[in-house]
GROMACS .gro file of C-alpha atoms in nm:
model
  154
    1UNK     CA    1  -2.226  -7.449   2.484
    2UNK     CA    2  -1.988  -7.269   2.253
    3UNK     CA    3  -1.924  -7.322   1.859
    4UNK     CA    4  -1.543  -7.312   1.721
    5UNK     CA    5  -1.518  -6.965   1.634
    6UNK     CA    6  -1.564  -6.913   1.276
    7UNK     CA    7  -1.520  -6.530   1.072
    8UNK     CA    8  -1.610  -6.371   1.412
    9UNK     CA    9  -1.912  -6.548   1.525
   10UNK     CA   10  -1.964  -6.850   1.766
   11UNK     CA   11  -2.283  -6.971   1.891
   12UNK     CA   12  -2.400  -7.015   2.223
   13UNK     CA   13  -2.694  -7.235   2.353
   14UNK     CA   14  -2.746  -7.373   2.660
   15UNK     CA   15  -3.039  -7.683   2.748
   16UNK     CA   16  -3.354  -7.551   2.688
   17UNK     CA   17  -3.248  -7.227   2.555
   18UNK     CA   18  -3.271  -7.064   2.230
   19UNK     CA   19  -2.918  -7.039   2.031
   20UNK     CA   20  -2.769  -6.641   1.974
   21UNK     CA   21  -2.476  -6.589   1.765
   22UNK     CA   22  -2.198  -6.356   1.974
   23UNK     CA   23  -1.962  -6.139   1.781
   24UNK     CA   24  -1.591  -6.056   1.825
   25UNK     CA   25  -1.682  -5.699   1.947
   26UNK     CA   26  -1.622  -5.892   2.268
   27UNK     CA   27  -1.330  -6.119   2.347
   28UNK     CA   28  -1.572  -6.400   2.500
   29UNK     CA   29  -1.273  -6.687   2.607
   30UNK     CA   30  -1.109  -6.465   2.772
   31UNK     CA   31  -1.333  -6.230   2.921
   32UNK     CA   32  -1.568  -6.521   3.002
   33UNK     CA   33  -1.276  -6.747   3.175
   34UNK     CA   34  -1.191  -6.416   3.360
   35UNK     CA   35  -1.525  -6.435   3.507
   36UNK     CA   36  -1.573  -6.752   3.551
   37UNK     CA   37  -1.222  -6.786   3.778
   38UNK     CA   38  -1.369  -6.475   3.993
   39UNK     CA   39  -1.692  -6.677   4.019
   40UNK     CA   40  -1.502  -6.989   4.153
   41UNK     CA   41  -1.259  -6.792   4.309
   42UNK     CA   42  -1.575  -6.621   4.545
   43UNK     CA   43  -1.802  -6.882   4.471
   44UNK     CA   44  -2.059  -6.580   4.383
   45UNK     CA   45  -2.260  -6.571   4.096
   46UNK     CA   46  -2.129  -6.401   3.782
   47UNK     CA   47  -2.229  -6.283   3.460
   48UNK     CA   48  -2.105  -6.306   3.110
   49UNK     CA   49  -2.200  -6.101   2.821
   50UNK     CA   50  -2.175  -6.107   2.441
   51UNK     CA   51  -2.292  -5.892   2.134
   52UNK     CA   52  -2.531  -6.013   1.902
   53UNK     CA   53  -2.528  -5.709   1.671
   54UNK     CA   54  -2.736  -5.528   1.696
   55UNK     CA   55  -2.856  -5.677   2.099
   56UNK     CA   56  -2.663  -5.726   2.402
   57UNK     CA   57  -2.658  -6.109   2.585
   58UNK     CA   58  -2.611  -6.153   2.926
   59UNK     CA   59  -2.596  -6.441   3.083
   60UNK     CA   60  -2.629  -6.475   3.435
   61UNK     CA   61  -2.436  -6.746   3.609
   62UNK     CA   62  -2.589  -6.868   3.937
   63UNK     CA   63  -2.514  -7.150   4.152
   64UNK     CA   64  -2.771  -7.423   4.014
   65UNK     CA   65  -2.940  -7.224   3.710
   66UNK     CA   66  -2.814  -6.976   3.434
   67UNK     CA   67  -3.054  -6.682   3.338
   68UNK     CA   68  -3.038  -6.501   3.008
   69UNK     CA   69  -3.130  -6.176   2.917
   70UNK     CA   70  -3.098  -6.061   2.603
   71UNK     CA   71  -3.177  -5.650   2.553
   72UNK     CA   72  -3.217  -5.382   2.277
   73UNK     CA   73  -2.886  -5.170   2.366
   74UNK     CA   74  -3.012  -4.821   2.242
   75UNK     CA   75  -3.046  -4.578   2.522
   76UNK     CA   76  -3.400  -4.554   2.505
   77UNK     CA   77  -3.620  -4.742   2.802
   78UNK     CA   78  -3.697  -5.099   2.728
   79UNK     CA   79  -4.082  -5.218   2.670
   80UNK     CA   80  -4.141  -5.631   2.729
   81UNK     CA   81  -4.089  -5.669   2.364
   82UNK     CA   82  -3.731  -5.567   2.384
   83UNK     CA   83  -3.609  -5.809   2.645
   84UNK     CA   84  -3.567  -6.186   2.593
   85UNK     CA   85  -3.551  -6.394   2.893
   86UNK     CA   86  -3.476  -6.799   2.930
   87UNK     CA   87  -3.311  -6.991   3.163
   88UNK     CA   88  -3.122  -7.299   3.189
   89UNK     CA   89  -3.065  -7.575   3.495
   90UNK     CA   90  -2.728  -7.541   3.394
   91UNK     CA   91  -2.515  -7.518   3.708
   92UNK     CA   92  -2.200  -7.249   3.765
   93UNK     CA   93  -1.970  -7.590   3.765
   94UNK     CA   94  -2.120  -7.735   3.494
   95UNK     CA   95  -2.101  -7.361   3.282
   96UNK     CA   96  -1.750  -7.376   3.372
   97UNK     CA   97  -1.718  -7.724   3.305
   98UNK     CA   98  -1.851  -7.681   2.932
   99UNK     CA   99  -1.691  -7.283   2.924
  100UNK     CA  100  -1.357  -7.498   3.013
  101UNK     CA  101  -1.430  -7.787   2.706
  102UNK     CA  102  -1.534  -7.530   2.454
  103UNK     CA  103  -1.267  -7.301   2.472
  104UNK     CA  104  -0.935  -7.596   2.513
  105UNK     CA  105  -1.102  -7.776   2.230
  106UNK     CA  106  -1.032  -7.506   2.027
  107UNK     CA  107  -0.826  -7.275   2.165
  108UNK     CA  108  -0.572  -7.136   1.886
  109UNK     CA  109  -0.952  -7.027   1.700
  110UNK     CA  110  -1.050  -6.824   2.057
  111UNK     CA  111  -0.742  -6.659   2.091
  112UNK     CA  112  -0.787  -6.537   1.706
  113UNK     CA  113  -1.168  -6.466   1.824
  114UNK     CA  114  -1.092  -6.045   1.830
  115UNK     CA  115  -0.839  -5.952   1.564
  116UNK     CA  116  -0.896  -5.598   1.479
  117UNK     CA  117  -0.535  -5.645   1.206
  118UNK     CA  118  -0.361  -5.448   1.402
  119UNK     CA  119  -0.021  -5.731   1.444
  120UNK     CA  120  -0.126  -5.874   1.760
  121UNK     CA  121   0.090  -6.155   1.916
  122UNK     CA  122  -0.145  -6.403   1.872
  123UNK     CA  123   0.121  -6.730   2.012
  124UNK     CA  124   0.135  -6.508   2.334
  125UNK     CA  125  -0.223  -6.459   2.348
  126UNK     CA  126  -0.277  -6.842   2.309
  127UNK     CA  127  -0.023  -6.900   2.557
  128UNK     CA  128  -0.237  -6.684   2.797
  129UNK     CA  129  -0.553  -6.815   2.719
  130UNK     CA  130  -0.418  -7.143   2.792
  131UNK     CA  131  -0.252  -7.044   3.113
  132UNK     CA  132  -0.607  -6.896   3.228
  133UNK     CA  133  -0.763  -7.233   3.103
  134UNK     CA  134  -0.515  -7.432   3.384
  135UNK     CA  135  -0.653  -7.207   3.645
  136UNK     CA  136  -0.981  -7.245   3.577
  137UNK     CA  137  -0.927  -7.625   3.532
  138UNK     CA  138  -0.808  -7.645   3.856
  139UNK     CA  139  -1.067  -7.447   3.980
  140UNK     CA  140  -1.316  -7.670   3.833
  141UNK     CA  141  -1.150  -7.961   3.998
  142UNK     CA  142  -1.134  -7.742   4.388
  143UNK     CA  143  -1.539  -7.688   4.371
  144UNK     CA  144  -1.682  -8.031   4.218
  145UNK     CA  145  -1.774  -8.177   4.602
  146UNK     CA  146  -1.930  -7.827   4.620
  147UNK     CA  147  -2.188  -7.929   4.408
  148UNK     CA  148  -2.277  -8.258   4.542
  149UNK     CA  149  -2.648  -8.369   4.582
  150UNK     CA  150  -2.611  -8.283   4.985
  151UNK     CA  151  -2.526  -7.960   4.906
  152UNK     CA  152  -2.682  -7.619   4.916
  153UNK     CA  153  -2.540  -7.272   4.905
  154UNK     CA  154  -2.697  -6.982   5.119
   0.00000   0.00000   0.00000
């Protein structure tokens, strides 16, 4: 779902969906595990977002499908040709599932995603991603029969 973070950039592509390239102007792991947690936490649908210089992503996170919207962020009103819209039969566990994978697999790169120079601590910053990445782990692991073929959410 996520690329290793390289010079600021990861991409992000879900099945069936097109593939957009999110900045650093946004901490994604963290903000995105943040979410994520809240989601599972409520089990209530969430949303993510990203940069994509010069557009804004946003990806909703329901409980069986995930809906992008990608927008012009001037200040102007939209027209259709401003706003890109897919979706995905991605599930919220299965986003958090791969949101989970992505971000331990390489997690020293995401919590060196944002570095503005500016001496931050990145070993504490890993150290909190990676706390974060337990919750949401056993999150994960909490909602699974939630998702099960017999069930449905109202």
């Amino acid at each position: 779902m996520l690329t290793k973070p390289v010079n600021g950039w990861s991409d992000f592509q879900l099945d069936h969906t097109s593939v957009y390239g999110l900045s650093y102007l946004d901490d994604i792991a963290f903000e995105w595990i943040d979410q994520a947690i809240h989601g599972l936490e409520t089990m209530m649908p969430f949303c993510v977002k990203g940069f994509l210089e010069p557009d804004r992503f946003l990806c909703l996170v329901s409980y069986w499908n995930c809906h992008i919207i990608c927008e012009d962020d001037e200040r102007s009103p939209l027209t259709p040709e401003d706003i890109t819209n897919e979706y995905s039969h991605t599930s919220m566990l299965q986003f958090c599932e791969y949101l989970y994978a992505d971000v331990k697999e390489n997690v020293e790169e995401w919590s060196q995603f944002v570095d503005y120079g500016d001496n931050t601590d990145f070993p504490s910053k890993q150290k909190l991603l990676t706390e974060k990445l337990e919750k949401l782990e056993a999150l994960i692991n909490e909602r699974r029969e939630w998702f099960g073929e017999d069930r449905c959410f109202l």
